[in-house]
XYZ file of C-alpha atoms in Angstrom:
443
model
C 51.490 -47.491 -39.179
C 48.280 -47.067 -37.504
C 50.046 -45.546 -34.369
C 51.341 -42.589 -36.664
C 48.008 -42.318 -38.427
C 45.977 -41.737 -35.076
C 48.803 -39.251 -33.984
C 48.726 -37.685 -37.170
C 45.178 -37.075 -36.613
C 45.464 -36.386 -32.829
C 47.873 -32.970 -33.762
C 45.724 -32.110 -36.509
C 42.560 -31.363 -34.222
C 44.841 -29.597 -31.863
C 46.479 -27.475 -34.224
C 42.979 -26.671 -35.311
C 41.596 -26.127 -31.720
C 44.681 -23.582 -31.194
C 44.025 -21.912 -34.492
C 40.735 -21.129 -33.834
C 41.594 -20.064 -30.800
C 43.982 -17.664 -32.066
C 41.555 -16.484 -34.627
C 38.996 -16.106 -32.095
C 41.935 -14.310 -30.054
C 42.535 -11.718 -33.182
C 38.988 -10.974 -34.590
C 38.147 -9.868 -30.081
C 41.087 -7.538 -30.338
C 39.887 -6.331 -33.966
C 36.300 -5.663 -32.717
C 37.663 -4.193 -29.543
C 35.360 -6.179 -27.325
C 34.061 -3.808 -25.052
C 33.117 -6.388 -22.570
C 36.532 -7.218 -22.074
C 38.193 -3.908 -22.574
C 35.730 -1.709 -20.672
C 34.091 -4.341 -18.381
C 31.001 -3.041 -15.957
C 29.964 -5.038 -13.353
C 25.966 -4.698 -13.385
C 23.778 -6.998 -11.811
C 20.614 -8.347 -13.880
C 17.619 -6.040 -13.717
C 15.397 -9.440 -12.613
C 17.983 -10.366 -9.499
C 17.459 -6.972 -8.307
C 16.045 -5.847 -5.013
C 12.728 -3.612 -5.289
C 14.176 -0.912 -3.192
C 16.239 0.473 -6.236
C 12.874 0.767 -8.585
C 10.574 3.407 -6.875
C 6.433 3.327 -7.287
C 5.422 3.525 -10.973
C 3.929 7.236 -11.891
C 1.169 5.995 -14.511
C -1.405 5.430 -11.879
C -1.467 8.940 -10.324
C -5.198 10.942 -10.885
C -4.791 14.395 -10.906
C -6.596 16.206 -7.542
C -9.632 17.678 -7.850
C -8.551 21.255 -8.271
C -11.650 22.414 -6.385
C -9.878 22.013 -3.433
C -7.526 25.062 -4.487
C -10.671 27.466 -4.246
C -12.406 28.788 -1.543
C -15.831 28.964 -1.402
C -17.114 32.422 -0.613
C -19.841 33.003 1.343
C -23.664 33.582 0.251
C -23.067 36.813 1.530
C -20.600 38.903 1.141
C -18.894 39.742 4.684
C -17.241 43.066 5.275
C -13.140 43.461 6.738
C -10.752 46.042 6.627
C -10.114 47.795 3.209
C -13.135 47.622 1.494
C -14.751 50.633 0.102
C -18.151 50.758 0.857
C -21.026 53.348 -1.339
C -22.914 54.601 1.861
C -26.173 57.432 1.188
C -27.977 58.775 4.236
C -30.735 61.389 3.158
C -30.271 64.439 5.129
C -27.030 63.555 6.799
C -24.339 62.337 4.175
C -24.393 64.832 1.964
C -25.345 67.237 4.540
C -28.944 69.225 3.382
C -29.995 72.055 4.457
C -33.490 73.046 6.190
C -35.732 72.856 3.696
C -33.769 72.037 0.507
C -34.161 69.514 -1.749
C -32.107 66.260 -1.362
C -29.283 65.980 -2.968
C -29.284 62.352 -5.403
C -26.797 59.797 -4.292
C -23.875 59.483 -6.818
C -23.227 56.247 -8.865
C -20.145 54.373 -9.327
C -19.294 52.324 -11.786
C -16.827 48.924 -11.201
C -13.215 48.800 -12.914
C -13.215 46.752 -16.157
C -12.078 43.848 -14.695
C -14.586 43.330 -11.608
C -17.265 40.750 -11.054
C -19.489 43.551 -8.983
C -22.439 45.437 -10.056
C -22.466 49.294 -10.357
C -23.081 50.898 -7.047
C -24.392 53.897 -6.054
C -23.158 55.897 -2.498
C -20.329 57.896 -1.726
C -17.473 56.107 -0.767
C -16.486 55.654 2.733
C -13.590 52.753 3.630
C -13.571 49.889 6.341
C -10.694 50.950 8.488
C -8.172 48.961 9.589
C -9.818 48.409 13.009
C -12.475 47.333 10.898
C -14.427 50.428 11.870
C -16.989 52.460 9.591
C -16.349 56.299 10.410
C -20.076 57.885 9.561
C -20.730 61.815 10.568
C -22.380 62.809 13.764
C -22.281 58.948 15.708
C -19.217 56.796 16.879
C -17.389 54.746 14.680
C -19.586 51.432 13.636
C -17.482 47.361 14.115
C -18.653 46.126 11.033
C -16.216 43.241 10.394
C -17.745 40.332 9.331
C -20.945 41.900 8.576
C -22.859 41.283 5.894
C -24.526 44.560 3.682
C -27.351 43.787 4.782
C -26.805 43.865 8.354
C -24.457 47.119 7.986
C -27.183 49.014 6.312
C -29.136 48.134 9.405
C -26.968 48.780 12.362
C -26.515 52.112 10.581
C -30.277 53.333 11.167
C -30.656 51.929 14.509
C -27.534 54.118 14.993
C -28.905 57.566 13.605
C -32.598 56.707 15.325
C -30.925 55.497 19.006
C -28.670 59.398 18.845
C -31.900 60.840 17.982
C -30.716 62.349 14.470
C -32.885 61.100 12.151
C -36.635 60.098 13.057
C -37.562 56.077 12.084
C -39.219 56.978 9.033
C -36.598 59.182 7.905
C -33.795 56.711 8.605
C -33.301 54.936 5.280
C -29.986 54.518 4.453
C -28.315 53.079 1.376
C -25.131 50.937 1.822
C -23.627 49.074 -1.220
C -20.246 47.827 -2.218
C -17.719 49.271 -4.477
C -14.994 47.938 -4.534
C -13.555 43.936 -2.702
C -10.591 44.364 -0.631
C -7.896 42.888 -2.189
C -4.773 40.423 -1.171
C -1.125 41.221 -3.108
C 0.016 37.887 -3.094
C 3.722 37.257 -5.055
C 3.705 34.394 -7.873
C 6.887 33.091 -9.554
C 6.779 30.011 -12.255
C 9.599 28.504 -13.646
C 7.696 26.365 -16.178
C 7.639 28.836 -18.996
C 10.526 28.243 -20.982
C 9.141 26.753 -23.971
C 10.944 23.348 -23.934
C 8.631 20.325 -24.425
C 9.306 16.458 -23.407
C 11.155 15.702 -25.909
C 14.847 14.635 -26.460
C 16.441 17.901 -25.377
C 17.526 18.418 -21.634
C 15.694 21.813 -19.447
C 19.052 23.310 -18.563
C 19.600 26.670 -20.448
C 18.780 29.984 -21.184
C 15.202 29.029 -21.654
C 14.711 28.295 -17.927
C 13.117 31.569 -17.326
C 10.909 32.373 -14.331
C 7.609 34.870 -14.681
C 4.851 36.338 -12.488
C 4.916 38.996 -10.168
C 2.540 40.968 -8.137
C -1.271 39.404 -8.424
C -3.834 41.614 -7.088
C -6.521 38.885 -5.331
C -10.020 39.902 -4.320
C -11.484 38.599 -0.790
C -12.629 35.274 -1.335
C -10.745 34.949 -4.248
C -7.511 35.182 -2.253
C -6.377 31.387 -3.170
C -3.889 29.231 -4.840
C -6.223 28.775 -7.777
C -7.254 32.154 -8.687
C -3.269 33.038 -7.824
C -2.694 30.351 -10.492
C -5.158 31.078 -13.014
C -4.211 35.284 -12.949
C -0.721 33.779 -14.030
C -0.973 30.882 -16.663
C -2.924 28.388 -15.397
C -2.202 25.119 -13.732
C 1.552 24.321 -13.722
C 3.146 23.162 -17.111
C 5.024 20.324 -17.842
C 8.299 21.629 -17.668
C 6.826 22.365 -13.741
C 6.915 19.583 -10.641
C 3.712 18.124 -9.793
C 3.664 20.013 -6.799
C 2.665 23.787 -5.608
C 5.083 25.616 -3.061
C 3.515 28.188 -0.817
C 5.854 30.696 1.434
C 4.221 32.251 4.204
C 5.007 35.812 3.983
C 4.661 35.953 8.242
C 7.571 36.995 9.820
C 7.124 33.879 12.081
C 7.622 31.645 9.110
C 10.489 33.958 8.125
C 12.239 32.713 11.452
C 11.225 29.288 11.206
C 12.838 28.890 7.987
C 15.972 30.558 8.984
C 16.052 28.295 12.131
C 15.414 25.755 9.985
C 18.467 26.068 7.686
C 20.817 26.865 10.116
C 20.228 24.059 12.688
C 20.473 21.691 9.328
C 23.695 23.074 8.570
C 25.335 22.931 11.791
C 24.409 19.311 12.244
C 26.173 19.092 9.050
C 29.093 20.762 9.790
C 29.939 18.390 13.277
C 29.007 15.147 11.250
C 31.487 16.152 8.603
C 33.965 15.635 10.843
C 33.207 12.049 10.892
C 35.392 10.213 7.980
C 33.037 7.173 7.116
C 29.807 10.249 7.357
C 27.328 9.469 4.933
C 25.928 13.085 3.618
C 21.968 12.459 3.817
C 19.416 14.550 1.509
C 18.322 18.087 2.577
C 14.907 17.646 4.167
C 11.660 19.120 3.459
C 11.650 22.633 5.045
C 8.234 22.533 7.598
C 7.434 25.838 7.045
C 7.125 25.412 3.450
C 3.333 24.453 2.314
C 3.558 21.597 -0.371
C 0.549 20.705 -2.454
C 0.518 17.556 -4.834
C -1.012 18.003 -8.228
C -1.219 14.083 -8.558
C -1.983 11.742 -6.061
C -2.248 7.692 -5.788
C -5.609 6.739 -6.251
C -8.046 6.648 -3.016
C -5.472 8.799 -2.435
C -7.534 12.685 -0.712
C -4.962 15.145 0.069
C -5.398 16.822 3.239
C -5.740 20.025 2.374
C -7.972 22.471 4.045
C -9.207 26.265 3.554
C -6.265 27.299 5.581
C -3.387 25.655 3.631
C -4.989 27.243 0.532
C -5.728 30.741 1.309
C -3.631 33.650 0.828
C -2.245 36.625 2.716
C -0.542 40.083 1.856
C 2.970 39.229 1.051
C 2.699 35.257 0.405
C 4.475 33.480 -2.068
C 2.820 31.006 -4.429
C 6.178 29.219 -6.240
C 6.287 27.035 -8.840
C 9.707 24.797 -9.227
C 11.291 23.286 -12.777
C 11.886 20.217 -12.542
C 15.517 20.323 -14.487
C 16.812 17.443 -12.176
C 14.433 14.855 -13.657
C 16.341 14.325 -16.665
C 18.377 11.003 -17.727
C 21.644 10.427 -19.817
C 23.056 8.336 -22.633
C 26.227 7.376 -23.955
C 28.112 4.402 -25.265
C 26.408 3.081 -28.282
C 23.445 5.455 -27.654
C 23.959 9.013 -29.060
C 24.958 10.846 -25.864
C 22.971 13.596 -24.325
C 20.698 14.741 -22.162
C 16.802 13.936 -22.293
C 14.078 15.037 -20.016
C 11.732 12.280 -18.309
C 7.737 12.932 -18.952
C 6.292 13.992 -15.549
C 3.244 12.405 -15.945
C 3.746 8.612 -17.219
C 6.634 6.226 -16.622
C 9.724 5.665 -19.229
C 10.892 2.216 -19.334
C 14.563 1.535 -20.398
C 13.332 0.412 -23.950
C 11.045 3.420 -24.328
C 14.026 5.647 -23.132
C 16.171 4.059 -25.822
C 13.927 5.217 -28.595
C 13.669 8.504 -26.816
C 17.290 8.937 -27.327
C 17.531 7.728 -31.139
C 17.903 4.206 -30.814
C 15.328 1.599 -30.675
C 15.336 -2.444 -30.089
C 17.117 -4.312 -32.963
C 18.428 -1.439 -35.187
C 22.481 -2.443 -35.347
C 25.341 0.370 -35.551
C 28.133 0.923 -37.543
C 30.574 0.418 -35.278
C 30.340 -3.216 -34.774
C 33.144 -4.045 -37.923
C 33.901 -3.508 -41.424
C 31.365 -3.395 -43.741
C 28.608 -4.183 -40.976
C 26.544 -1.181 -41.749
C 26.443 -1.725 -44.849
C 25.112 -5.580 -44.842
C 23.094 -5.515 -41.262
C 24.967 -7.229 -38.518
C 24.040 -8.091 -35.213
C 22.304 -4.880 -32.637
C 23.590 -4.688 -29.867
C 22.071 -6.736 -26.593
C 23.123 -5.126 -23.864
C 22.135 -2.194 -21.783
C 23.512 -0.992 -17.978
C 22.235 1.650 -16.220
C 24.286 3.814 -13.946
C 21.948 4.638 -11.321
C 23.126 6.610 -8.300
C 22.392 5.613 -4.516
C 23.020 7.243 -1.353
C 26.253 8.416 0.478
C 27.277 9.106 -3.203
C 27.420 5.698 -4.224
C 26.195 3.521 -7.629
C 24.999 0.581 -8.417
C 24.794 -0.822 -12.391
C 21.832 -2.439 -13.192
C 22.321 -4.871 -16.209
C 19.682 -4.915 -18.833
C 19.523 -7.798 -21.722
C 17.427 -6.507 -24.118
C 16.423 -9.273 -25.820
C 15.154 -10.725 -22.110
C 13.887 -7.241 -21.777
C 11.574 -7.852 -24.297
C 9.762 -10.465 -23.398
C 9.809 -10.091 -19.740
C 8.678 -6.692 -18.424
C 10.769 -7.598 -14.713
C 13.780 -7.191 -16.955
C 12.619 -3.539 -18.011
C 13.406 -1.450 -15.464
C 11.815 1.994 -15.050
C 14.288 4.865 -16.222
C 14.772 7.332 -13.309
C 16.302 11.221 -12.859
C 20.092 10.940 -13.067
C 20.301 7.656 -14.522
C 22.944 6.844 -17.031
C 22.030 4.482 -19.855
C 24.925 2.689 -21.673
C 24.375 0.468 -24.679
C 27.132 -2.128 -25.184
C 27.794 -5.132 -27.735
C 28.329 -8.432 -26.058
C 31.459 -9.663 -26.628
C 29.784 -12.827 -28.865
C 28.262 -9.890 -30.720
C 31.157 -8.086 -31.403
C 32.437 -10.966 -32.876
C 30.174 -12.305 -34.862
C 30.141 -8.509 -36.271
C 33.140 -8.881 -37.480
C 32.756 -12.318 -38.935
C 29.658 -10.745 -41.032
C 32.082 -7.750 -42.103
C 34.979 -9.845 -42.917
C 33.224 -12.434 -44.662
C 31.730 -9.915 -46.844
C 34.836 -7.887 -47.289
C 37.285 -10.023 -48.048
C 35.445 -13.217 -48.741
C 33.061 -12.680 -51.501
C 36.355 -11.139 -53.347
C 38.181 -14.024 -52.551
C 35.334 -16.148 -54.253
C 35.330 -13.883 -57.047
C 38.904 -13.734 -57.671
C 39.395 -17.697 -57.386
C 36.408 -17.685 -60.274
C 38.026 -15.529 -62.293
């Protein structure tokens, strides 16, 4: 009798183990367990190697943006193009024997200039950088200061025995700067701000045009500053300038097509790994943000524009991340300026830490059930390859190695686990179908 009593109990407990089994079985395939049905094989953010998280951004110091300007000179120093207000009594204008002198005429600057009024008529610094004056050879004055013009001009007139020393005392001012057409095109004006919407669209409009720069003023920040100012945030951190030289021209068309042919023979290769275009050398880069003790080296030259040069600034509408799964899908732009962490980027999206969905099981949303724990990001890695990095949020929480730093083209998938999923449906079923049950076997 005891025999069948303990084998009475010994099917009874596996009867019950194989129900619950089944049960457990049922409720996966109710919830649709995505861990099961749509597995991803991610490796923990903590296990992972540091080359897949690049430098944090937050510590980079903006650069002084005094190195953008030139610094003129005490003294302004003549060159080609500039119009200069000469007066020579007797000779320019031209008087007659024993008439009066004629008064030198006075100019008045354009609205926009920095330079006194002037008086003089107006005679231009050839291209030679020669000063054509009646009655003596053409004067070098390139490089010369007023000063020193005004100067060589009555030793001139005294040495060719035209005007006698204390007659020779002529008047030499400036009227107008030579000036520098220099070509600026931004791509940062079209009015999109960090927040959850994505750069690409018809807003990605690029302005500028032809700036107008006076000598000594001829550099990236007074190119900038005629056009809008620093770059915005829809902008990289970074200025491009084209050299306008035909010598640059050449160097970036050499450039490009020795690239491309390299390309072109490697691609024959089956297992060829495609590598990233390369920075063009002919193409000036300046940072806008640096690492600190971090000095750029930039110098007067890199800075300092030329007729025809290009002063380009790039949107950045590649530095932008995605979501989908439980996350609302879309695209988001990444602040330039500070670093987004996987939890930040969640809230970013429309979903924060803890907040549950209504897609973990009936009734869930209406009761609070358990959030979803788990996050992978699709990041991508060279030779077009990817690698998932697995995030547990609730690690990710308390342990900042297990919140990785969101990147351009990353991929952000929220998931239940499968225990979640489950015990969603438990919550939902229970207060479906159970409380009625309860209520109906009161009744």
């Amino acid at each position: 009798m005891n025999t069948n009593l303990l084998h009475s109990k010994v099917w009874r407990r596996i009867r019950s183990a194989i129900g619950c089994s089944l049960a457990l079985a049922v409720a996966t395939s109710f919830t649709g367990c995505s861990t099961l049905t749509q597995p991803i094989n991610g490796i923990p953010a903590h296990r992972l190697s540091p080359d897949f998280f690049p430098p944090p951004k937050n510590d980079l110091v903006p650069v002084d943006i005094a190195l953008l300007s030139l610094e003129p000179p005490r003294d302004y120093q003549l060159g080609p193009d500039d119009i200069l207000g000469v007066y020579i009594e007797g000779v320019l204008p031209f008087n007659p024997p024993n008439a009066p002198p004629s008064p030198p005429p006075v100019n008045f600057p354009d609205e926009n200039s920095t330079l006194p009024p002037s008086i003089g008529y107006p005679i231009a610094v050839q291209d030679d950088g020669t000063l054509a004056l009646p009655l003596i050879a053409p004067l070098k004055v390139v490089g010369l200061t007023l000063e020193q013009v005004r100067e060589k001009i009555r030793q001139s007139y005294i040495e060719n025995d035209i005007l006698r020393e204390e007659k020779a005392r002529p008047i030499v001012t400036l009227i107008k700067e030579r000036t520098f057409d220099v070509i600026v095109v931004r791509e940062d004006s079209g009015g999109r701000s960090e927040g959850g919407e994505g750069l690409r669209g018809p807003d990605r409009t690029a302005t500028g045009g032809l700036v107008k720069l006076p000598a000594y003023k001829n550099d990236v920040l007074h190119a900038l500053v005629e056009t809008g100012g620093l770059p915005g945030l829809n902008a990289k951190n970074e200025i491009m300038v084209l050299r306008a030289s035909e010598a640059d021209k050449r160097k970036r068309a050499d450039f490009l097509r020795k690239y491309w042919a390299q390309q072109r023979i490697a691609m024959t290769d089956p297992c060829y790994c495609p590598p990233e275009l390369p920075d063009d050398p002919s193409i000036l880069r300046i940072p806008l943000r640096v690492r600190p003790g971090v000095i750029p080296n930039i110098d007067e030259a890199d800075i300092t524009l030329q007729d025809g040069d290009i002063v380009y600034i790039e949107n950045r509408e590649t530095e932008v991340y995605y979501t989908g799964g439980l996350l609302p899908g879309g695209e988001h732009i990444l602040p330039r300026d500070y670093d987004l962490d996987v939890i930040a980027a969640m809230a970013l999206a429309g979903r924060g830490i803890g907040e549950s969905t209504s897609s973990g099981g009936v009734g869930v949303s209406a009761v609070g059930g358990v959030p979803p724990g788990m996050l992978y990001i699709l990041r991508r890695t060279p030779c077009d390859g990817q690698i998932a990095i697995e995030v547990d949020l609730a690690r990710a929480v308390n342990d900042p190695r297990s919140r990785p730093l969101v990147q351009p083209g990353d991929t952000l998938i929220l998931q239940y686990k499968c225990e979640e999923e489950i015990l969603n449906f438990g919550i939902g079923t229970f207060f479906t179908y159970g409380i009625q049950q309860l209520l109906r076997n009161n009744n």
